[in-house]
Amino acid sequence: MNMAVVGMIAGMALGFAGYFGGFGAFLLVAALGAIGFVVGRFLEGDLDLGELFRTRDERRDRRR
């Protein structure tokens, strides 16, 4: 699926949640969408969680 289509679907979901459920539902849908995005990227192998928890010096040493 094209990323533009995915973005459009996510925007529509947030819009419906905001309209029918209020601001709290909007925030819940946005937070769950962000969590789902990160988990999906991790499962596809595009995201290395170790990169997020290393210090700046450890990342510099790894590049050398």
Short mmCIF file of C-alpha atoms in Angstrom, two decimals:
data_model
loop_
_atom_site.label_atom_id
_atom_site.label_comp_id
_atom_site.label_asym_id
_atom_site.label_seq_id
_atom_site.Cartn_x
_atom_site.Cartn_y
_atom_site.Cartn_z
CA MET A 1 0.00 0.00 0.00
CA ASN A 2 1.28 3.46 -0.89
CA MET A 3 2.43 5.60 2.07
CA ALA A 4 0.14 8.43 0.94
CA VAL A 5 -2.85 6.10 1.19
CA VAL A 6 -1.75 4.92 4.63
CA GLY A 7 -1.39 8.53 5.74
CA MET A 8 -4.83 9.36 4.39
CA ILE A 9 -6.41 6.43 6.23
CA ALA A 10 -4.65 7.39 9.46
CA GLY A 11 -5.81 10.99 9.08
CA MET A 12 -9.38 9.88 8.48
CA ALA A 13 -9.28 7.63 11.55
CA LEU A 14 -7.99 10.50 13.68
CA GLY A 15 -10.64 12.80 12.25
CA PHE A 16 -13.47 10.38 13.02
CA ALA A 17 -12.12 9.76 16.52
CA GLY A 18 -11.89 13.48 17.17
CA TYR A 19 -15.34 14.22 15.81
CA PHE A 20 -17.26 11.37 17.45
CA GLY A 21 -15.20 10.73 20.57
CA GLY A 22 -13.73 14.09 21.45
CA PHE A 23 -10.18 15.11 22.12
CA GLY A 24 -9.44 12.18 24.46
CA ALA A 25 -10.35 9.66 21.75
CA PHE A 26 -8.25 11.63 19.27
CA LEU A 27 -5.20 11.37 21.55
CA LEU A 28 -5.81 7.67 22.20
CA VAL A 29 -6.03 6.87 18.49
CA ALA A 30 -2.91 8.95 17.77
CA ALA A 31 -0.92 7.25 20.56
CA LEU A 32 -1.98 3.75 19.53
CA GLY A 33 -1.18 4.56 15.91
CA ALA A 34 2.32 5.70 16.87
CA ILE A 35 2.89 2.56 18.94
CA GLY A 36 1.66 0.40 16.07
CA PHE A 37 3.98 2.21 13.66
CA VAL A 38 7.03 1.62 15.86
CA VAL A 39 6.15 -2.05 16.42
CA GLY A 40 5.58 -2.55 12.69
CA ARG A 41 8.94 -0.98 11.82
CA PHE A 42 10.63 -3.17 14.46
CA LEU A 43 9.02 -6.36 13.13
CA GLU A 44 10.01 -5.50 9.55
CA GLY A 45 13.60 -5.06 10.69
CA ASP A 46 13.78 -1.34 9.82
CA LEU A 47 14.23 -0.30 13.44
CA ASP A 48 16.93 -1.42 15.86
CA LEU A 49 15.82 -0.75 19.43
CA GLY A 50 19.42 -0.92 20.61
CA GLU A 51 20.13 2.24 18.62
CA LEU A 52 17.62 4.13 20.75
CA PHE A 53 19.24 3.20 24.06
CA ARG A 54 22.94 3.66 23.26
CA THR A 55 24.82 6.71 24.37
CA ARG A 56 26.20 9.14 21.83
CA ASP A 57 29.78 7.95 22.46
CA GLU A 58 28.84 4.31 21.86
CA ARG A 59 27.23 5.24 18.54
CA ARG A 60 30.35 7.17 17.49
CA ASP A 61 32.61 4.23 18.36
CA ARG A 62 30.43 1.86 16.37
CA ARG A 63 30.70 3.97 13.19
CA ARG A 64 34.51 3.90 13.18
#
